[in-house]
Amino acid sequence: NPTSGSAIITSGEVNLYEGNISVFSLSGEEQIIYTKNKNTIDLHDLSSGIYIYRFCNHGEIYTGKIIKK
């Protein structure tokens, strides 16, 4: 679902408070990076569009898509 302000990353598989979350534009440019203790991504400063998030935790990498209105 598209969001206009923030996105909450959830997972039943991993502890989101023990990793890093990065958000990239579709051109591959890193837009946001969060270190530990964050599962909510603030997208207010980003333009409307599609973004890819990457969550890294103990050598495992998980990715997903965020659509900002």
XYZ file of C-alpha atoms in Angstrom:
69
model
C 0.000 0.000 0.000
C 1.288 3.477 -0.787
C 2.296 5.726 2.098
C 2.506 9.490 2.366
C 4.750 9.823 5.402
C 6.311 6.807 7.031
C 6.614 3.052 6.639
C 6.898 0.402 9.321
C 9.078 -2.579 8.473
C 7.945 -5.807 10.137
C 9.125 -9.380 9.991
C 8.308 -12.545 11.858
C 11.710 -13.982 10.942
C 14.237 -11.474 12.299
C 14.670 -8.908 15.041
C 14.486 -5.542 13.312
C 16.102 -3.826 16.275
C 19.443 -5.556 15.653
C 20.207 -4.464 12.118
C 20.480 -1.589 9.660
C 17.821 -0.359 7.242
C 18.727 1.571 4.082
C 16.342 3.099 1.555
C 17.381 3.484 -2.096
C 15.874 5.202 -5.115
C 15.297 3.011 -8.165
C 18.487 4.467 -9.645
C 20.407 2.927 -6.706
C 21.141 6.130 -4.794
C 20.981 5.681 -1.026
C 18.386 8.067 0.384
C 18.123 7.104 4.062
C 20.064 4.874 6.437
C 19.025 3.842 9.942
C 21.128 1.890 12.372
C 19.874 -0.202 15.272
C 16.633 0.359 17.178
C 14.519 1.573 14.296
C 11.713 -0.139 12.395
C 9.827 2.958 11.253
C 11.192 4.772 8.217
C 10.395 8.489 7.899
C 9.750 9.253 4.222
C 8.517 12.838 4.591
C 11.618 14.332 2.953
C 11.492 12.031 -0.099
C 9.689 12.766 -3.352
C 6.778 10.626 -4.496
C 7.922 7.429 -6.148
C 9.052 3.875 -5.630
C 11.897 3.048 -3.269
C 13.666 -0.146 -2.280
C 14.575 -0.864 1.329
C 17.346 -3.187 2.442
C 17.532 -4.608 5.948
C 20.811 -6.221 7.028
C 21.040 -8.328 10.177
C 23.892 -10.675 11.138
C 24.921 -11.233 7.510
C 21.361 -11.794 6.245
C 19.865 -9.299 3.785
C 16.148 -8.712 3.284
C 14.693 -6.343 0.677
C 11.312 -4.869 -0.118
C 9.535 -2.090 -1.968
C 8.007 1.122 -0.602
C 5.669 3.310 -2.644
C 5.448 6.942 -1.534
C 2.436 9.004 -2.640
